[in-house]
PDB file of C-alpha atoms in Angstrom:
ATOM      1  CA  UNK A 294     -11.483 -22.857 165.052  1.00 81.00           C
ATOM      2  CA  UNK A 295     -13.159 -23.898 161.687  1.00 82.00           C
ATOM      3  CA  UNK A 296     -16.328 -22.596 160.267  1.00 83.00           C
ATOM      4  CA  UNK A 297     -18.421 -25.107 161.878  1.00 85.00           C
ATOM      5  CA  UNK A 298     -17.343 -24.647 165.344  1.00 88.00           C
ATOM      6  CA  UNK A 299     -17.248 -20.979 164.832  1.00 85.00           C
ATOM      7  CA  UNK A 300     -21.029 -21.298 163.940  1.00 84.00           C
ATOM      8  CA  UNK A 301     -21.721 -23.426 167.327  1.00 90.00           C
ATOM      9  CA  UNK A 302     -20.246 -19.918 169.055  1.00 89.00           C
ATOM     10  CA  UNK A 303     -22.326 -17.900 166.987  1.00 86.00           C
ATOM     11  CA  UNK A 304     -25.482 -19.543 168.244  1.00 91.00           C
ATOM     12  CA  UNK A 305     -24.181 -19.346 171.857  1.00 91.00           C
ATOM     13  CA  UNK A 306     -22.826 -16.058 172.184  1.00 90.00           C
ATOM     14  CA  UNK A 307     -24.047 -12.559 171.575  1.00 89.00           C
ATOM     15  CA  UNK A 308     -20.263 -11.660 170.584  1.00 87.00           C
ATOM     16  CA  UNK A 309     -19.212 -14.953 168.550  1.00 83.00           C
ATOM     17  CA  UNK A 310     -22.973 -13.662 166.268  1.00 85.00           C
ATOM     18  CA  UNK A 311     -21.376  -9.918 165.898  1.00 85.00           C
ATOM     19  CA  UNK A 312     -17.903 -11.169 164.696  1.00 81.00           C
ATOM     20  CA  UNK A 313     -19.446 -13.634 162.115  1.00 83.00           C
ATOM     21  CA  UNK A 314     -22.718 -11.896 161.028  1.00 83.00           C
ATOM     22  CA  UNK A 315     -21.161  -8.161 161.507  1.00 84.00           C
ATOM     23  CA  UNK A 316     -17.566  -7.354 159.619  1.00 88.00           C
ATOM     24  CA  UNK A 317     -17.236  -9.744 156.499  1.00 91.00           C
ATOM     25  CA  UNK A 318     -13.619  -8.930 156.461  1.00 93.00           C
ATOM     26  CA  UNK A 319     -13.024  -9.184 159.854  1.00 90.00           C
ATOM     27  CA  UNK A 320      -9.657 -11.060 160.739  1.00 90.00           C
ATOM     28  CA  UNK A 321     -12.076 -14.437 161.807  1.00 89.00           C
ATOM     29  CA  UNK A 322     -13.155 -14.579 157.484  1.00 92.00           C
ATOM     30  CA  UNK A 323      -9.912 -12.991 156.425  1.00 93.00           C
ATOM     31  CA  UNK A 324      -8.140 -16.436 158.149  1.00 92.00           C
ATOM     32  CA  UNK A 325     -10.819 -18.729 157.228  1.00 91.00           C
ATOM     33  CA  UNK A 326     -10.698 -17.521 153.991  1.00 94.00           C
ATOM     34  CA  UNK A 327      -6.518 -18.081 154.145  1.00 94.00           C
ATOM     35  CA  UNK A 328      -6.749 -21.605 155.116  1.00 92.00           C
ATOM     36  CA  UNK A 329      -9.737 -22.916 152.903  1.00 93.00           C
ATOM     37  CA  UNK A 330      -9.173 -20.935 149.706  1.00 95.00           C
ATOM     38  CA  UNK A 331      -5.738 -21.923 147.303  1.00 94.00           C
ATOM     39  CA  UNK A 332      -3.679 -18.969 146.995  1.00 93.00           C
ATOM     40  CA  UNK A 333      -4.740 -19.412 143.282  1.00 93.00           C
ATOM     41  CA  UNK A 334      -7.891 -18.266 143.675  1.00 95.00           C
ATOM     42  CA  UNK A 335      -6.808 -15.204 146.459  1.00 92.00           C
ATOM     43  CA  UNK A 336      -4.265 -13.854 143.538  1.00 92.00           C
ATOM     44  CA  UNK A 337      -5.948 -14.438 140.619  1.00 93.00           C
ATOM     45  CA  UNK A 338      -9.934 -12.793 139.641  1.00 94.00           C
ATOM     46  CA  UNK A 339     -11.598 -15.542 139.824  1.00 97.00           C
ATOM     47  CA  UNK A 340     -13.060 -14.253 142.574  1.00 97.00           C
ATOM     48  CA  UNK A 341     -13.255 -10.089 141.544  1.00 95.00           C
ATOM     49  CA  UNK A 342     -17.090 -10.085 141.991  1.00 95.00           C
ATOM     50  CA  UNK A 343     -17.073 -11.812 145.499  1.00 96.00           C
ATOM     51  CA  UNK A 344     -16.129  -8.339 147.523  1.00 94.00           C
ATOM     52  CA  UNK A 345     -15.873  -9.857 151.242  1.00 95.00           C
ATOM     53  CA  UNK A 346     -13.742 -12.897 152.664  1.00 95.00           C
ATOM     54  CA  UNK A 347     -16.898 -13.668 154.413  1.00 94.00           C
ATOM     55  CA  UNK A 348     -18.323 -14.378 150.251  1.00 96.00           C
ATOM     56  CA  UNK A 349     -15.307 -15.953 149.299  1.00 97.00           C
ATOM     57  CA  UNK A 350     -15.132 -18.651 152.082  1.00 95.00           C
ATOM     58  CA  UNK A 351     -18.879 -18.887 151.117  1.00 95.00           C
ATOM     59  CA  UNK A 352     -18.231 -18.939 147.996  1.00 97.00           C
ATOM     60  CA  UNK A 353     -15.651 -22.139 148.284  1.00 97.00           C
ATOM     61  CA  UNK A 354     -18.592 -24.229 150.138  1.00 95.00           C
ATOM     62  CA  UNK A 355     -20.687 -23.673 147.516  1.00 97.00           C
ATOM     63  CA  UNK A 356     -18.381 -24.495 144.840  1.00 98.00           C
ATOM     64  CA  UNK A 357     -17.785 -28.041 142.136  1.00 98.00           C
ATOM     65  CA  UNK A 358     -18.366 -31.234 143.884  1.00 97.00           C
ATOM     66  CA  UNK A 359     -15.286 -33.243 143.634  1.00 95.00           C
ATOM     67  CA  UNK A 360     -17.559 -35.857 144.591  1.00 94.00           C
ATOM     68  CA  UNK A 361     -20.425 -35.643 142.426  1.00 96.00           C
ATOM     69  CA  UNK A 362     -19.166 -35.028 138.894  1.00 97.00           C
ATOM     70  CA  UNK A 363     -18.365 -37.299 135.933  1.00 97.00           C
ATOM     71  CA  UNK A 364     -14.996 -39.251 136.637  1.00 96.00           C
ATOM     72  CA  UNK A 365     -13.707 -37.675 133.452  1.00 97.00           C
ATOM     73  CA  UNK A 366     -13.575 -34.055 134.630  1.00 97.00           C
ATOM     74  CA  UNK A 367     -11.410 -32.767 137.935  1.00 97.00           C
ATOM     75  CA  UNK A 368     -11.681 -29.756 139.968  1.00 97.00           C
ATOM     76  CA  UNK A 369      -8.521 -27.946 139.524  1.00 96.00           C
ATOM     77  CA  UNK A 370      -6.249 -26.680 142.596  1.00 95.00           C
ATOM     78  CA  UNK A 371      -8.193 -23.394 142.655  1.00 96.00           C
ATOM     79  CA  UNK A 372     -11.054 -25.038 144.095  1.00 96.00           C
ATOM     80  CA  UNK A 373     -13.791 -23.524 141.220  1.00 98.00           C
ATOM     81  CA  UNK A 374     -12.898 -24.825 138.346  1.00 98.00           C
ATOM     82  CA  UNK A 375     -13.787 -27.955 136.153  1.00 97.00           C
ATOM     83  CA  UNK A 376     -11.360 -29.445 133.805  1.00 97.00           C
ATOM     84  CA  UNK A 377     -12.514 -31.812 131.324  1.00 97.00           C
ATOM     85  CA  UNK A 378     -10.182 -34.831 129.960  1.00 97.00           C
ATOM     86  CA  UNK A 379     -10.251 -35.881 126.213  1.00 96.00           C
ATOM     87  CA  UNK A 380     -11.935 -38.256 126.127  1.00 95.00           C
ATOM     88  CA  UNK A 381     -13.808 -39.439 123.110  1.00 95.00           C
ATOM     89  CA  UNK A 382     -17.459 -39.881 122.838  1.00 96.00           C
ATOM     90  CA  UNK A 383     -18.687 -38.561 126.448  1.00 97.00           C
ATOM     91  CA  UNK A 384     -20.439 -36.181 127.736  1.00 98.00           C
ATOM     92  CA  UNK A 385     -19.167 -34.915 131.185  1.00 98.00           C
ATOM     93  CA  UNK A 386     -20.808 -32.962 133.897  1.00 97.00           C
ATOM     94  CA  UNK A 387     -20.901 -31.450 137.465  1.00 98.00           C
ATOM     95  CA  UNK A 388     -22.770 -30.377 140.714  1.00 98.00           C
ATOM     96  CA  UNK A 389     -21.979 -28.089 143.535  1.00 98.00           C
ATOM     97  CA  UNK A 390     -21.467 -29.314 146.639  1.00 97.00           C
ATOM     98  CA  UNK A 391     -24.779 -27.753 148.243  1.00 97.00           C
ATOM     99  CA  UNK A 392     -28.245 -27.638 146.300  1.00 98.00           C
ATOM    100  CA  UNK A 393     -31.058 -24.862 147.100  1.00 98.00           C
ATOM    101  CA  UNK A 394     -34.953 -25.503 147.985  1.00 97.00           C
ATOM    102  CA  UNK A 395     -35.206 -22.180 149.305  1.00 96.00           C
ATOM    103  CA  UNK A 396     -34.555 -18.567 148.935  1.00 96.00           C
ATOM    104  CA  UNK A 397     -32.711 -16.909 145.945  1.00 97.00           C
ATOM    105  CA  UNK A 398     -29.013 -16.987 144.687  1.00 98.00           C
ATOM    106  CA  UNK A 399     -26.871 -15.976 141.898  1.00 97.00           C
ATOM    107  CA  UNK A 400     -23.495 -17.319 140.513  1.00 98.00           C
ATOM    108  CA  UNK A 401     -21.765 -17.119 137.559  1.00 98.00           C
ATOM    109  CA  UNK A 402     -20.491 -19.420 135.063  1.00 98.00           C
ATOM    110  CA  UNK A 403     -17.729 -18.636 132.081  1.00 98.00           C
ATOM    111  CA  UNK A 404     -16.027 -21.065 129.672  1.00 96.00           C
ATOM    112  CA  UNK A 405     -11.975 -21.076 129.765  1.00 92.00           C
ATOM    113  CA  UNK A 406     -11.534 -23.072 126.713  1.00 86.00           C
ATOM    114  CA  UNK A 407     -13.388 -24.310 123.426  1.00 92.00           C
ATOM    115  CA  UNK A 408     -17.472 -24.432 123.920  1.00 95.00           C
ATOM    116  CA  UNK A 409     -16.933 -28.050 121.223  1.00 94.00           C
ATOM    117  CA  UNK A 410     -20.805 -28.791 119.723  1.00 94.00           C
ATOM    118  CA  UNK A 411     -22.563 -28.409 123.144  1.00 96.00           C
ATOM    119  CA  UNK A 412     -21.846 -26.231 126.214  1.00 97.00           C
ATOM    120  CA  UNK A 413     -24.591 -26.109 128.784  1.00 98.00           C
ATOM    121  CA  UNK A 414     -25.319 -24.036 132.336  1.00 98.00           C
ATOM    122  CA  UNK A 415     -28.309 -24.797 134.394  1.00 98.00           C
ATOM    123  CA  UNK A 416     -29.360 -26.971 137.385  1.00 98.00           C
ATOM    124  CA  UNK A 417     -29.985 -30.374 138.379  1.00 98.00           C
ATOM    125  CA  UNK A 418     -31.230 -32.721 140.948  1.00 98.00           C
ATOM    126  CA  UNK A 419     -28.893 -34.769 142.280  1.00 97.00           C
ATOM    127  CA  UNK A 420     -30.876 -37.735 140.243  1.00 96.00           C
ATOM    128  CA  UNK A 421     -29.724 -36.431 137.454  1.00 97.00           C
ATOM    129  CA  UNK A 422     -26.917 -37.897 135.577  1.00 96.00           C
ATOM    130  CA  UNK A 423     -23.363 -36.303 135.491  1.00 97.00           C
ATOM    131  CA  UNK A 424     -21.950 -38.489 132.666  1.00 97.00           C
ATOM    132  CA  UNK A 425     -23.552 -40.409 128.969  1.00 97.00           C
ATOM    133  CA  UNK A 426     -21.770 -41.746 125.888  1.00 96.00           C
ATOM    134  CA  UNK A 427     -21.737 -39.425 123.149  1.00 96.00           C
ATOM    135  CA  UNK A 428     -21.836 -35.781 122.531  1.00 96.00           C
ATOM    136  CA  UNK A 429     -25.410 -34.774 123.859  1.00 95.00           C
ATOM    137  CA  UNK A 430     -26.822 -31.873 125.774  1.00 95.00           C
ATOM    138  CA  UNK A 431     -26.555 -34.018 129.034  1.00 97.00           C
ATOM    139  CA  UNK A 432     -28.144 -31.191 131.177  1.00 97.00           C
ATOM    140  CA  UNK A 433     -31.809 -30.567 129.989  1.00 97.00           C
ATOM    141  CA  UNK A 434     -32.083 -34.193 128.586  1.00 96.00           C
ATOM    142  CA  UNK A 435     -34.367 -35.182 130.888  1.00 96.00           C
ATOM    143  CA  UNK A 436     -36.854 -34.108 133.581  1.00 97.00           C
ATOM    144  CA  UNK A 437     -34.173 -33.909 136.514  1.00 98.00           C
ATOM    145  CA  UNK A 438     -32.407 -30.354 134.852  1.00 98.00           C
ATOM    146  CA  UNK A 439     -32.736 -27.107 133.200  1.00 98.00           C
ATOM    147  CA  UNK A 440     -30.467 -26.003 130.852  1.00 98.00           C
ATOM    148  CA  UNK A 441     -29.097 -23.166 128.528  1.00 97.00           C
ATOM    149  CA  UNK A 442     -26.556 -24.728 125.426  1.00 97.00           C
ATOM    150  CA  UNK A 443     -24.351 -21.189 124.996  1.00 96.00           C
ATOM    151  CA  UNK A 444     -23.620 -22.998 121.519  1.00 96.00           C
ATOM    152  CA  UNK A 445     -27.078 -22.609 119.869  1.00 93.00           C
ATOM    153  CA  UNK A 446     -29.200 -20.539 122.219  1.00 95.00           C
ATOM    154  CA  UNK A 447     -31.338 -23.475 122.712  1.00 95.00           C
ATOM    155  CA  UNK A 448     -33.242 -23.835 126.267  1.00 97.00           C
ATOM    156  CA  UNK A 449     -33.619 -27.177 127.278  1.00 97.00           C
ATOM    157  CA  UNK A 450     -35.443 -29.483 129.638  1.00 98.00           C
ATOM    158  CA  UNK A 451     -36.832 -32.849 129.418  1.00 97.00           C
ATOM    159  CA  UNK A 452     -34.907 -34.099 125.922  1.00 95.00           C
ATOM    160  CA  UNK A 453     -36.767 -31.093 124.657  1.00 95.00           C
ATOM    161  CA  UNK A 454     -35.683 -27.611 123.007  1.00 96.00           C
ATOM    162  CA  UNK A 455     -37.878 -25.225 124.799  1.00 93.00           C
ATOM    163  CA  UNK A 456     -37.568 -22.514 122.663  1.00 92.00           C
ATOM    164  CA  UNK A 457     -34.643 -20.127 122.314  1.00 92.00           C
ATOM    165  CA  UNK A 458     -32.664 -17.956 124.364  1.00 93.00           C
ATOM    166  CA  UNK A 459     -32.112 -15.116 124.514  1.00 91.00           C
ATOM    167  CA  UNK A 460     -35.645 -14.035 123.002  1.00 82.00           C
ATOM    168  CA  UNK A 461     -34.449 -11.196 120.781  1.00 77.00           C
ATOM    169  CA  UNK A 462     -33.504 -11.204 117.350  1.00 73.00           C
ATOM    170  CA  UNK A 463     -29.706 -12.083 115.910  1.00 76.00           C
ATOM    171  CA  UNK A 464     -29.178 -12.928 119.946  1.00 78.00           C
ATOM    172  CA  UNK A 465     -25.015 -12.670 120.337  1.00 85.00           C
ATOM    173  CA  UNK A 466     -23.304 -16.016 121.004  1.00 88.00           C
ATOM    174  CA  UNK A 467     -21.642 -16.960 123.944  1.00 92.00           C
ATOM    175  CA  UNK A 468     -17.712 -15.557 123.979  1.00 93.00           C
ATOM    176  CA  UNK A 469     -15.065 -17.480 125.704  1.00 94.00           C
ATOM    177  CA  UNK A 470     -14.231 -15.797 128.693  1.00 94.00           C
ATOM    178  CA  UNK A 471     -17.670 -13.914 129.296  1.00 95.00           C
ATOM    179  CA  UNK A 472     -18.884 -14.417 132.064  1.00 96.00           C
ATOM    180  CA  UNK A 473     -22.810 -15.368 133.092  1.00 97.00           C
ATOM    181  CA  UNK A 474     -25.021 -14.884 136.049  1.00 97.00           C
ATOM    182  CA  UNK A 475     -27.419 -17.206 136.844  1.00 98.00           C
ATOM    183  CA  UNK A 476     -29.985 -16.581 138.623  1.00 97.00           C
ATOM    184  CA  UNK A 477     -32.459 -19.175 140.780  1.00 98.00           C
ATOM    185  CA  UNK A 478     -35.119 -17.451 142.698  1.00 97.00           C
ATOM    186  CA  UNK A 479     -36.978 -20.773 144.590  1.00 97.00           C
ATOM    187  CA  UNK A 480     -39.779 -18.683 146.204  1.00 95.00           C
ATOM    188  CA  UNK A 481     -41.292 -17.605 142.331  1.00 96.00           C
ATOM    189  CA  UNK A 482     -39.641 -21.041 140.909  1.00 97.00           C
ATOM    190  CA  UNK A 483     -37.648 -19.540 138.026  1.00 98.00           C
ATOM    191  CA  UNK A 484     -34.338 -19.707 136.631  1.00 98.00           C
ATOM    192  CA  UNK A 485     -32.593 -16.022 134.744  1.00 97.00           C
ATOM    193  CA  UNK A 486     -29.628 -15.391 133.029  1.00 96.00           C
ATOM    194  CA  UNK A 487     -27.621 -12.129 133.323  1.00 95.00           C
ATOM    195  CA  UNK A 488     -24.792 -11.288 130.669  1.00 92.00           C
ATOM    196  CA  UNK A 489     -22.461  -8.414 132.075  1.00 84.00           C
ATOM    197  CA  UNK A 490     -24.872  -5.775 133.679  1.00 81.00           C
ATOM    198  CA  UNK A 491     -27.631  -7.130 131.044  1.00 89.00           C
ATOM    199  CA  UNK A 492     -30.554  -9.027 132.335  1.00 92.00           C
ATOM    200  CA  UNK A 493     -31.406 -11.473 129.514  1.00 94.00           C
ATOM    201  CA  UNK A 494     -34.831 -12.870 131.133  1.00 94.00           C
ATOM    202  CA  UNK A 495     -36.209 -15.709 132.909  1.00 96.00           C
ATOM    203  CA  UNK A 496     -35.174 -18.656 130.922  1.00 97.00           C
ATOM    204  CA  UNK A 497     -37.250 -21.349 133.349  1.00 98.00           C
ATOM    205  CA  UNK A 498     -40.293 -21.303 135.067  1.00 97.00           C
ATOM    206  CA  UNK A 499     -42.648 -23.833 137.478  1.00 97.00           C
ATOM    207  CA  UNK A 500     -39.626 -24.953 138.626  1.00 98.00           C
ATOM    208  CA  UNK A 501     -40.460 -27.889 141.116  1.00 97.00           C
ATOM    209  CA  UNK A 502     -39.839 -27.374 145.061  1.00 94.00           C
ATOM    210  CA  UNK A 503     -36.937 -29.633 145.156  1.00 97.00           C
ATOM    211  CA  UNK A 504     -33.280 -29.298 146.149  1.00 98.00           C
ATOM    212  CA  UNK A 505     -31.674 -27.952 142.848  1.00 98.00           C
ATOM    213  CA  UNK A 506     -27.749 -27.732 142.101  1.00 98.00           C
ATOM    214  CA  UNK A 507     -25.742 -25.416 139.950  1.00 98.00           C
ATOM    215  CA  UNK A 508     -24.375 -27.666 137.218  1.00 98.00           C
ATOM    216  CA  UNK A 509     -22.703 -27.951 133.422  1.00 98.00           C
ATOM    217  CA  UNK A 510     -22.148 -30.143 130.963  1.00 98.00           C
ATOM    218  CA  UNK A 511     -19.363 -30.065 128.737  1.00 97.00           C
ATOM    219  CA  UNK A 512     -18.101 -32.575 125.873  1.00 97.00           C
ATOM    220  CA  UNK A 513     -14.795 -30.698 124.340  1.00 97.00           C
ATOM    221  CA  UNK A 514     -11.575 -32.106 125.786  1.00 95.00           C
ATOM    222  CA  UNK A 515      -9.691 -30.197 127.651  1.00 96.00           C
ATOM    223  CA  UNK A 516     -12.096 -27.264 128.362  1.00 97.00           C
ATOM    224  CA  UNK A 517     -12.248 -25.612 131.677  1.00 97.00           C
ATOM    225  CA  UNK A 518     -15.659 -24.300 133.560  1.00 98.00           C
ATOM    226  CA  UNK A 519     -15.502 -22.243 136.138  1.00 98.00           C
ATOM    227  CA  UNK A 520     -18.500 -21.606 138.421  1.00 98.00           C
ATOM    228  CA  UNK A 521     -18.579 -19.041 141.985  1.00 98.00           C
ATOM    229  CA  UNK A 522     -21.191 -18.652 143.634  1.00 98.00           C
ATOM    230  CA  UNK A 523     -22.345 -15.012 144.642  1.00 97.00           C
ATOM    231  CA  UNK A 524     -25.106 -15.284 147.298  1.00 95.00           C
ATOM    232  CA  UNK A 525     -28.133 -13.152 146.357  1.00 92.00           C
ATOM    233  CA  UNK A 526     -28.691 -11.296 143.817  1.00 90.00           C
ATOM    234  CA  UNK A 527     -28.914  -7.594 143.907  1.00 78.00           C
ATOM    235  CA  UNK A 528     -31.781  -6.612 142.435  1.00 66.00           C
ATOM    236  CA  UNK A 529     -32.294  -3.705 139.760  1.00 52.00           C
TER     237      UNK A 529
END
């Protein structure tokens, strides 16, 4: 059966809800996970920090739109990650396939190739536009997203710096490969950013009590995002 129908059971039967909500790595997610997931993304580490099959197949769901990003960037075989074409003079983004109004989740975000002049993580509505001419800092340029450019440090929303980021002298820029954990917490309406084990603050706040998306922005051809989503973060 696939997820879906495996859910109806769930809701239905005391044993379907102790397979699915019990054992994350029982055989049921260890052969959803086999025939949702590319064997890319079983072998490789893009998912190291997702522990259970049960957060891997979530993980997938919750993964790039190929339906709702600019058409000059493709999700790549592995099913998490965003490759941009070269192509001149645009700015290219993308949004996950599910949005959050509620509750609190983490994921993280790294940068496989060149950041170019402007390389942004955040979230978005789904109003908010996934492609523009030029090289701009399309997420945070205007009041549908919230981002962080990992090029300057800048945070933006609105087609406005709001300050910078991290809030500490000399802050360290963004290294390709590193990876970041972003954090949305929708009941106190803020957005974090964590960089390894370090918490680096809450970058966002009086975020609005809308559906909001994990997205990025990227304008450097060739460059590859990757984005998996965790569930929720562990505190402390």
């Amino acid at each position: 059966l696939e997820l879906r129908e495996l859910r109806s059971c769930a809701l239905v039967c005391k044993l379907w809800h102790r397979v699915l909500h019990g054992d994350e790595n029982s055989e049921v997610w260890r052969s959803l996970a086999a025939r949702c997931l590319a064997e890319e993304a079983l072998r490789t580490d893009i998912l190291c920090n997702v522990p259970t099959y049960k957060g891997k197949v979530r993980a997938f769901h919750h993964a790039f739109s190929t339906n709702d990003c600019s058409r000059n960037v493709y999700i790549k075989k592995n099913g998490f990650t965003l490759h941009r074409n070269p192509i001149a003079q645009s700015t290219d983004g993308a949004r996950t396939k599910i949005g959050f109004s509620e509750g609190r989740h983490a994921w993280e975000v790294w940068w496989e190739g060149p950041l170019g002049t402007v390389a942004v993580i955040g979230i978005a509505t789904k109003r908010a536009a996934m492609q523009c001419q030029g090289y701009v800092a399309l997420l945070g340029s205007d009041d549908q997203s919230w981002g962080w450019n990992l090029v300057d440090n800048n945070l933006l929303h609105n087609g406005e710096v709001n300050g910078s980021f991290p809030q500490c002298n000399n802050a360290p820029k963004y290294q390709i490969g590193e990876r970041i954990r972003v954090i949305l917490d929708m009941e106190d309406k803020t957005l974090a950013f964590e960089r390894g084990y370090e918490f680096l603050g809450v970058a966002f706040r009086g975020l609005p009590k809308v559906c909001l998306y994990p997205a990025v922005s990227a304008v450097y051809g060739n460059t590859e995002v990757t984005l998996v989503y965790l569930g929720k973060p562990l505190d402390g």
